[in-house]
Short mmCIF file of C-alpha atoms and ligand atoms in Angstrom, two decimals:
data_model
loop_
_atom_site.label_atom_id
_atom_site.label_comp_id
_atom_site.label_asym_id
_atom_site.label_seq_id
_atom_site.Cartn_x
_atom_site.Cartn_y
_atom_site.Cartn_z
CA MET S 181 -0.01 0.08 -0.23
CA GLY S 182 1.09 3.72 -0.63
CA MET S 183 2.33 6.09 1.61
CA GLN S 184 -0.50 8.47 1.48
CA ASN S 185 -3.87 5.56 1.74
CA LEU S 186 -1.69 4.48 4.80
CA GLU S 187 -1.87 8.30 5.81
CA GLU S 188 -5.30 8.15 4.65
CA LEU S 189 -6.54 4.83 6.40
CA PHE S 190 -4.64 6.69 9.84
CA GLN S 191 -6.90 9.99 9.47
CA GLN S 192 -10.00 7.67 8.57
CA LYS S 193 -9.35 5.90 12.19
CA ILE S 194 -9.12 9.48 13.27
CA ASP S 195 -12.11 10.68 12.71
CA LYS S 196 -13.89 7.48 13.29
CA GLU S 197 -12.58 7.60 16.88
CA VAL S 198 -10.99 4.41 16.88
CA LYS S 199 -7.48 4.23 18.91
CA ILE S 200 -3.89 4.64 17.87
CA GLU S 201 -2.56 1.45 19.38
CA PRO S 202 1.41 1.41 18.93
CA LYS S 203 1.53 -1.95 16.97
CA ASP S 204 -0.21 -0.17 13.87
CA TRP S 205 1.35 2.04 11.55
CA MET S 206 1.20 5.59 12.33
CA PRO S 207 2.47 7.91 10.75
CA GLU S 208 6.48 9.26 11.47
CA ALA S 209 5.13 13.08 12.93
CA TYR S 210 2.69 11.79 14.98
CA ARG S 211 4.82 9.27 16.60
CA LYS S 212 7.58 11.77 17.29
CA THR S 213 4.99 14.55 18.42
CA ASN S 214 4.16 11.58 21.14
CA LEU S 215 6.40 10.74 22.13
CA ARG S 216 7.79 15.16 22.67
CA GLN S 217 4.00 15.33 24.84
CA ILE S 218 4.00 12.36 26.14
CA SER S 219 7.61 12.18 27.26
CA GLN S 220 7.65 15.85 28.45
CA HIS S 221 5.01 14.95 30.99
CA ALA S 222 6.95 13.12 32.33
CA HIS S 223 9.30 15.14 33.14
CA SER S 224 7.09 17.62 34.47
CA GLU S 225 5.20 15.32 36.69
CA ILE S 226 9.14 14.17 38.28
CA VAL S 227 10.36 17.85 37.60
CA GLY S 228 6.52 18.89 40.03
CA MET S 229 8.34 16.68 42.89
CA LEU S 230 10.09 19.53 43.83
CA PRO S 231 8.76 22.00 44.25
CA GLU S 232 6.32 20.93 46.76
CA GLY S 233 9.00 18.31 48.29
CA ASN S 234 10.33 21.65 49.60
CA TRP S 235 8.12 21.20 52.29
CA ILE S 236 7.12 17.82 53.35
CA SER S 237 9.51 18.62 56.28
CA ARG S 238 7.58 21.80 56.97
CA ALA S 239 4.20 20.32 56.97
CA PRO S 240 2.61 22.88 60.03
CA SER S 241 1.00 18.94 61.19
CA LEU S 242 0.48 15.44 60.77
CA LYS S 243 -2.05 15.38 58.97
CA ARG S 244 -1.00 17.75 56.49
CA LYS S 245 2.50 15.61 56.30
CA ALA S 246 1.02 12.31 55.35
CA ILE S 247 -1.72 14.52 52.30
CA LEU S 248 1.93 15.82 50.76
CA ILE S 249 3.59 12.97 51.40
CA ALA S 250 0.19 11.10 49.23
CA LYS S 251 0.69 13.78 46.36
CA VAL S 252 3.57 13.45 45.66
CA GLN S 253 4.48 10.03 45.32
CA ASP S 254 1.28 10.84 43.63
CA GLU S 255 3.72 12.63 41.28
CA ALA S 256 5.84 9.61 41.23
CA GLY S 257 3.72 7.09 39.55
CA HIS S 258 2.03 9.66 36.48
CA GLY S 259 5.71 10.56 35.50
CA LEU S 260 6.35 6.29 35.52
CA TYR S 261 3.38 5.39 33.67
CA LEU S 262 3.23 7.87 31.60
CA TYR S 263 7.11 7.25 31.41
CA ALA S 264 5.84 3.76 30.19
CA ALA S 265 2.99 5.01 27.90
CA ALA S 266 6.62 7.45 25.75
CA GLU S 267 8.45 4.14 25.49
CA THR S 268 5.74 2.32 23.81
CA LEU S 269 6.40 4.38 20.62
CA GLY S 270 9.92 3.41 20.24
CA GLN S 271 12.20 5.10 22.60
CA SER S 272 14.09 4.08 25.71
CA ARG S 273 14.15 5.86 29.96
CA GLU S 274 16.29 6.36 29.36
CA GLN S 275 17.76 8.32 26.27
CA MET S 276 14.07 10.36 28.03
CA ILE S 277 16.19 11.18 31.00
CA ASN S 278 19.24 11.76 29.27
CA ASP S 279 17.20 14.21 26.65
CA LEU S 280 15.60 15.13 30.01
CA HIS S 281 18.54 16.27 32.05
CA SER S 282 20.83 17.40 28.61
CA GLY S 283 18.65 20.17 28.65
CA LYS S 284 17.05 18.97 25.28
CA ALA S 285 13.34 18.32 26.75
CA LYS S 286 11.30 20.26 27.87
CA TYR S 287 8.79 20.27 31.28
CA SER S 288 6.68 22.64 32.18
CA SER S 289 6.99 26.23 32.89
CA ILE S 290 5.60 26.56 36.15
CA PHE S 291 7.72 24.06 37.78
CA ASN S 292 10.47 26.95 37.85
CA TYR S 293 8.77 28.98 40.41
CA PRO S 294 9.68 28.75 43.81
CA THR S 295 7.36 27.57 46.99
CA LEU S 296 7.88 30.92 49.93
CA THR S 297 5.38 29.78 51.95
CA TRP S 298 3.27 27.14 53.39
CA ALA S 299 0.41 28.71 51.31
CA ASP S 300 1.79 27.84 48.21
CA MET S 301 1.28 24.15 48.98
CA GLY S 302 -2.94 25.35 48.61
CA ALA S 303 -1.79 27.59 45.10
CA VAL S 304 0.21 24.89 44.01
CA GLY S 305 -3.20 22.00 44.34
CA TRP S 306 -5.67 24.80 43.37
CA LEU S 307 -4.07 26.79 40.73
CA VAL S 308 -1.98 23.83 39.50
CA ASP S 309 -2.97 20.61 39.92
CA GLY S 310 -6.65 23.19 38.70
CA ALA S 311 -5.17 23.69 34.70
CA ALA S 312 -3.14 20.25 35.13
CA ILE S 313 -6.46 18.69 35.41
CA MET S 314 -8.14 21.20 32.92
CA ASN S 315 -6.05 19.93 30.47
CA GLN S 316 -6.17 15.95 31.16
CA VAL S 317 -10.06 15.66 31.41
CA MET S 318 -9.01 16.55 27.70
CA LEU S 319 -6.11 13.91 26.97
CA THR S 320 -8.74 11.64 28.80
CA ARG S 321 -10.19 10.94 25.32
CA THR S 322 -6.76 11.45 22.60
CA SER S 323 -5.93 9.77 20.34
CA TYR S 324 -2.95 7.31 21.28
CA GLY S 325 -4.16 4.43 22.88
CA PRO S 326 -1.43 4.22 26.35
CA TYR S 327 -1.97 7.93 26.30
CA ALA S 328 -5.65 7.83 27.20
CA ARG S 329 -6.20 4.88 29.47
CA ALA S 330 -2.77 6.20 31.00
CA MET S 331 -4.87 9.61 32.10
CA VAL S 332 -7.74 8.52 33.85
CA ARG S 333 -5.81 7.09 35.99
CA ILE S 334 -4.05 10.51 36.08
CA CYS S 335 -7.46 12.63 36.39
CA LYS S 336 -9.01 10.61 39.02
CA GLU S 337 -6.01 11.14 41.18
CA GLU S 338 -5.11 15.01 40.58
CA SER S 339 -9.25 16.50 41.27
CA PHE S 340 -7.93 14.75 44.81
CA HIS S 341 -4.47 16.48 44.58
CA GLN S 342 -7.43 19.92 44.05
CA ARG S 343 -9.88 19.38 45.94
CA GLN S 344 -7.30 18.87 49.14
CA GLY S 345 -5.20 22.18 47.78
CA PHE S 346 -8.06 24.50 47.96
CA GLU S 347 -9.39 22.97 51.78
CA THR S 348 -5.78 23.80 52.91
CA LEU S 349 -6.63 27.82 51.43
CA LEU S 350 -10.27 27.72 52.64
CA VAL S 351 -8.37 27.54 56.57
CA LEU S 352 -5.34 30.12 55.99
CA SER S 353 -8.20 32.19 54.81
CA LYS S 354 -10.50 31.67 58.06
CA GLY S 355 -7.62 32.63 60.46
CA SER S 356 -5.38 35.10 60.90
CA LYS S 357 -5.02 38.40 59.53
CA GLU S 358 -1.68 36.42 59.23
CA GLN S 359 -2.74 34.20 57.61
CA ARG S 360 -5.24 35.69 55.46
CA ALA S 361 -2.00 38.24 53.64
CA MET S 362 -0.25 35.26 53.03
CA CYS S 363 -2.99 33.00 51.36
CA GLN S 364 -3.64 36.37 48.86
CA ASP S 365 -0.41 36.60 48.80
CA ALA S 366 0.55 33.20 47.58
CA ILE S 367 -2.22 33.73 44.44
CA ASN S 368 -1.13 36.61 43.82
CA ARG S 369 2.48 34.69 43.15
CA TRP S 370 1.21 31.57 41.12
CA TRP S 371 -1.57 33.32 39.36
CA TRP S 372 0.35 33.89 36.35
CA PRO S 373 2.59 31.41 36.42
CA ALA S 374 -0.76 29.28 35.76
CA LEU S 375 -2.02 30.08 33.23
CA MET S 376 1.13 31.15 31.25
CA MET S 377 1.31 26.05 31.65
CA PHE S 378 -1.81 26.26 28.99
CA GLY S 379 0.83 26.93 27.13
CA PRO S 380 2.13 29.74 23.97
CA ARG S 381 -1.40 31.43 22.27
CA ASP S 382 -3.45 30.31 20.10
CA SER S 383 -1.65 31.76 17.00
CA GLU S 384 2.23 30.45 18.37
CA SER S 385 1.59 27.20 18.99
CA THR S 386 3.41 25.38 16.57
CA ASN S 387 2.18 22.07 17.45
CA SER S 388 -1.71 22.77 17.58
CA ASP S 389 -2.47 22.26 14.44
CA MET S 390 -1.87 19.30 13.51
CA SER S 391 -1.71 17.86 17.26
CA MET S 392 -5.60 18.86 16.44
CA LYS S 393 -6.20 17.41 13.43
CA TRP S 394 -4.44 14.03 14.95
CA LYS S 395 -6.90 14.27 17.38
CA ILE S 396 -3.03 14.92 20.90
CA LYS S 397 -5.15 17.79 21.36
CA ARG S 398 -9.24 18.47 21.46
CA LYS S 399 -9.06 21.78 22.64
CA THR S 400 -6.58 24.65 21.77
CA ASN S 401 -4.93 25.76 24.34
CA ASP S 402 -6.38 29.97 24.22
CA GLU S 403 -9.96 27.76 25.08
CA LEU S 404 -8.69 26.07 27.77
CA ARG S 405 -7.22 28.47 29.29
CA GLN S 406 -11.20 30.55 28.45
CA GLN S 407 -12.78 28.29 30.60
CA PHE S 408 -9.76 27.64 33.05
CA VAL S 409 -10.54 31.66 33.84
CA ASP S 410 -14.13 30.89 34.24
CA MET S 411 -13.90 28.26 36.97
CA ILE S 412 -11.34 30.48 39.28
CA ALA S 413 -12.76 33.64 38.53
CA GLU S 414 -15.90 32.39 40.72
CA GLN S 415 -14.06 30.45 43.15
CA VAL S 416 -11.71 32.57 44.32
CA LYS S 417 -15.08 34.09 45.65
CA LEU S 418 -15.35 30.96 48.38
CA LEU S 419 -11.88 32.17 49.20
CA GLY S 420 -12.93 35.89 49.32
CA MET S 421 -9.97 37.06 48.09
CA THR S 422 -8.94 37.80 44.97
CA LEU S 423 -7.18 37.50 41.66
CA PRO S 424 -4.43 39.80 40.80
CA ASP S 425 -5.49 41.31 37.25
CA PRO S 426 -7.33 44.30 37.62
CA ASP S 427 -9.29 43.65 33.39
CA LEU S 428 -10.44 40.42 34.86
CA ARG S 429 -14.39 41.56 35.22
CA TRP S 430 -17.25 38.92 33.40
CA ASN S 431 -18.32 40.04 29.78
CA GLU S 432 -21.34 39.38 28.93
CA SER S 433 -21.78 39.12 24.84
CA ARG S 434 -19.07 36.40 25.09
CA ASN S 435 -20.34 34.62 28.53
CA HIS S 436 -16.87 34.57 29.72
CA TYR S 437 -14.42 36.23 32.63
CA ASP S 438 -12.11 39.06 29.94
CA PHE S 439 -8.26 39.30 31.28
CA GLY S 440 -5.14 40.29 30.98
CA GLU S 441 -2.31 39.85 29.55
CA ILE S 442 -0.29 37.09 30.57
CA ASN S 443 3.79 38.63 30.19
CA TRP S 444 4.64 36.29 27.39
CA ASP S 445 8.47 37.16 27.11
CA GLU S 446 8.29 36.09 31.29
CA PHE S 447 6.63 32.43 30.03
CA TRP S 448 9.11 32.28 27.37
CA GLN S 449 12.27 33.24 29.00
CA VAL S 450 10.98 30.08 31.39
CA VAL S 451 10.44 27.92 28.78
CA LYS S 452 14.22 28.31 27.87
CA GLY S 453 15.43 28.05 30.90
CA ASN S 454 15.97 31.22 32.62
CA GLY S 455 13.21 30.96 34.92
CA PRO S 456 13.19 31.78 38.85
CA CYS S 457 13.92 27.58 40.52
CA ASN S 458 14.75 26.08 36.51
CA LYS S 459 18.86 25.28 36.96
CA GLN S 460 18.34 24.48 41.01
CA ARG S 461 15.40 22.12 38.99
CA LEU S 462 18.22 20.36 36.52
CA ASP S 463 20.89 20.29 39.39
CA ALA S 464 18.07 18.47 41.45
CA ARG S 465 17.25 15.97 39.45
CA ARG S 466 20.33 15.37 37.89
CA LYS S 467 22.28 14.93 41.41
CA ALA S 468 18.98 12.11 41.72
CA TRP S 469 20.16 10.51 39.34
CA GLU S 470 23.92 9.62 40.08
CA GLU S 471 22.39 9.40 43.77
CA GLY S 472 20.56 6.37 42.07
CA ALA S 473 23.13 4.88 39.94
CA TRP S 474 23.52 2.16 42.61
CA VAL S 475 20.17 0.95 43.49
CA ARG S 476 19.45 0.65 39.00
CA GLU S 477 22.32 -1.95 38.51
CA ALA S 478 21.76 -3.41 41.62
CA ALA S 479 17.75 -4.30 39.80
CA GLN S 480 19.58 -5.53 37.20
CA ALA S 481 22.12 -7.65 38.06
CA HIS S 482 19.04 -9.05 40.28
CA ALA S 483 17.00 -9.72 37.56
CA ASN S 484 20.18 -10.91 35.84
CA LYS S 485 20.77 -12.94 38.37
CA GLN S 486 17.04 -14.21 37.95
CA ARG S 487 17.39 -14.99 33.64
CA THR S 488 20.55 -17.00 34.21
CA ARG S 489 19.00 -19.15 36.81
CA LYS S 490 16.05 -19.30 35.26
CA LYS S 491 17.58 -21.09 32.51
CA ALA S 492 20.15 -23.65 34.24
CA ALA S 493 16.73 -25.21 35.47
N1 FAQ W 1114 5.39 24.94 29.60
O1 FAQ W 1114 2.57 24.49 19.80
P1 FAQ W 1114 2.94 24.40 21.41
C1 FAQ W 1114 1.81 18.26 36.48
C2 FAQ W 1114 6.62 24.54 24.29
S1 FAQ W 1114 0.83 19.97 34.91
C3 FAQ W 1114 6.92 25.00 29.14
O2 FAQ W 1114 1.57 24.84 21.94
P2 FAQ W 1114 1.58 21.35 22.67
C4 FAQ W 1114 1.49 17.80 36.85
C5 FAQ W 1114 5.31 22.78 23.40
O3 FAQ W 1114 6.74 22.27 24.48
C6 FAQ W 1114 1.95 19.81 33.51
N2 FAQ W 1114 7.09 24.53 27.65
O4 FAQ W 1114 3.00 22.74 22.21
C7 FAQ W 1114 1.05 18.50 38.65
C8 FAQ W 1114 6.05 23.67 22.63
O5 FAQ W 1114 7.79 23.80 22.13
P3 FAQ W 1114 8.55 22.06 21.55
C9 FAQ W 1114 1.89 18.97 32.90
C10 FAQ W 1114 5.30 24.37 26.87
O6 FAQ W 1114 2.53 20.24 22.92
C11 FAQ W 1114 1.05 18.95 39.23
C12 FAQ W 1114 6.29 25.40 21.73
O7 FAQ W 1114 5.72 25.43 23.51
N3 FAQ W 1114 1.48 19.17 32.13
O8 FAQ W 1114 2.37 18.65 35.79
C13 FAQ W 1114 4.39 24.90 27.56
O9 FAQ W 1114 0.78 21.41 21.02
C14 FAQ W 1114 1.62 19.19 40.70
C15 FAQ W 1114 5.22 26.19 21.39
O10 FAQ W 1114 4.23 25.45 22.19
C16 FAQ W 1114 1.62 18.57 30.63
O11 FAQ W 1114 2.63 18.17 29.67
C17 FAQ W 1114 5.16 25.68 29.26
N4 FAQ W 1114 3.67 25.38 30.26
O12 FAQ W 1114 1.20 22.06 23.60
C18 FAQ W 1114 2.90 17.66 38.59
C19 FAQ W 1114 0.26 17.83 29.30
N5 FAQ W 1114 4.13 25.18 27.01
O13 FAQ W 1114 7.72 20.88 22.32
C20 FAQ W 1114 3.23 17.96 39.71
C21 FAQ W 1114 0.79 17.28 27.80
C22 FAQ W 1114 4.12 25.11 25.96
O14 FAQ W 1114 7.76 21.49 20.35
C23 FAQ W 1114 2.43 19.13 41.26
N6 FAQ W 1114 1.03 18.30 27.16
N7 FAQ W 1114 5.79 25.11 25.70
O15 FAQ W 1114 10.28 21.95 21.47
C24 FAQ W 1114 -0.14 19.42 26.51
O16 FAQ W 1114 -1.67 19.39 27.05
C25 FAQ W 1114 0.66 20.25 26.26
O17 FAQ W 1114 1.91 19.65 25.15
C26 FAQ W 1114 0.52 21.16 25.68
C27 FAQ W 1114 1.63 22.20 24.80
C28 FAQ W 1114 -0.75 22.18 26.41
C29 FAQ W 1114 1.57 22.39 27.05
#
């Protein structure tokens, strides 16, 4: 069968909502963009453990500490399902991790901001996990089977993460004057970076057209960002707090909230590696990889022994 026919059949499958599975024929560009997105998503989950890990030893109570540990552990699990999904596209996990450590692969801009106070744990849960879910609910229906299936479980866990973040802030919002100020300050610092998580404006989004055609993405960056603003602009009222945007207001004719201009310079600086914590995050990951070498070697030696024993038996 000619290449063109294969591509037509492939697109027909996509249009009929048939999932693409690892052994199916797929255009090389489809394989590559899935590998890019899934591996970057996996890296985000793993790097995303660092800002929250920072507060495990300082959580204000045993209960809060147990919750935070569970959340950070969930992120590790998400990273692992996603690496496994990406591996089905023919790249080894080691290669993906090398690409992260060398700076070749991206991870979400959001994790290059510092977590300065306990209220940041609430703001990260509410806003960062909130933005993540908005994007990931769409991805449960993405066209590549292994990615879609990983997303179903991830979304269940993320919704618990978002609720715990909101509840953390709700407690602070009812607390002392200092606690309320800490809550507002965390919202002020995380709001704009959370909006940047959805990626560049549609007009600047290089991958969107093909990803929409192939149903890897089902909503554009701007559509998801708007949906997120509409949700958070209402939820913030329950906290008795405000969002740091003087242009935020309900627009009757659009049936959406209008909001101010994102600082795209800042976004691209962070994506290029010049955000407040980029260096710290990559250094931490490289160090963890080096210090974990003996565990990987021991696991490999054990697997080899098992194999030789099985052969001998
Ligand atoms: N940061 O053409 P597009 C989490 C890059 S949630 C850095 O629009 P695309 C949970 C983009 O890669 C966070 N780079 O790209 C958690 C591309 O460059 P490339 C992770 C960004 O792929 C919570 C270029 O800009 N979630 O981890 C960003 O169609 C709390 C042009 O952009 C996901 O990864 C950014 N924000 O759309 C964990 C979801 N935005 O690759 C711990 C899956 C864009 O061509 C604690 N990913 N770029 O060199 C996606 O849905 C998509 O990849 C988008 C970007 C929507 C992020």
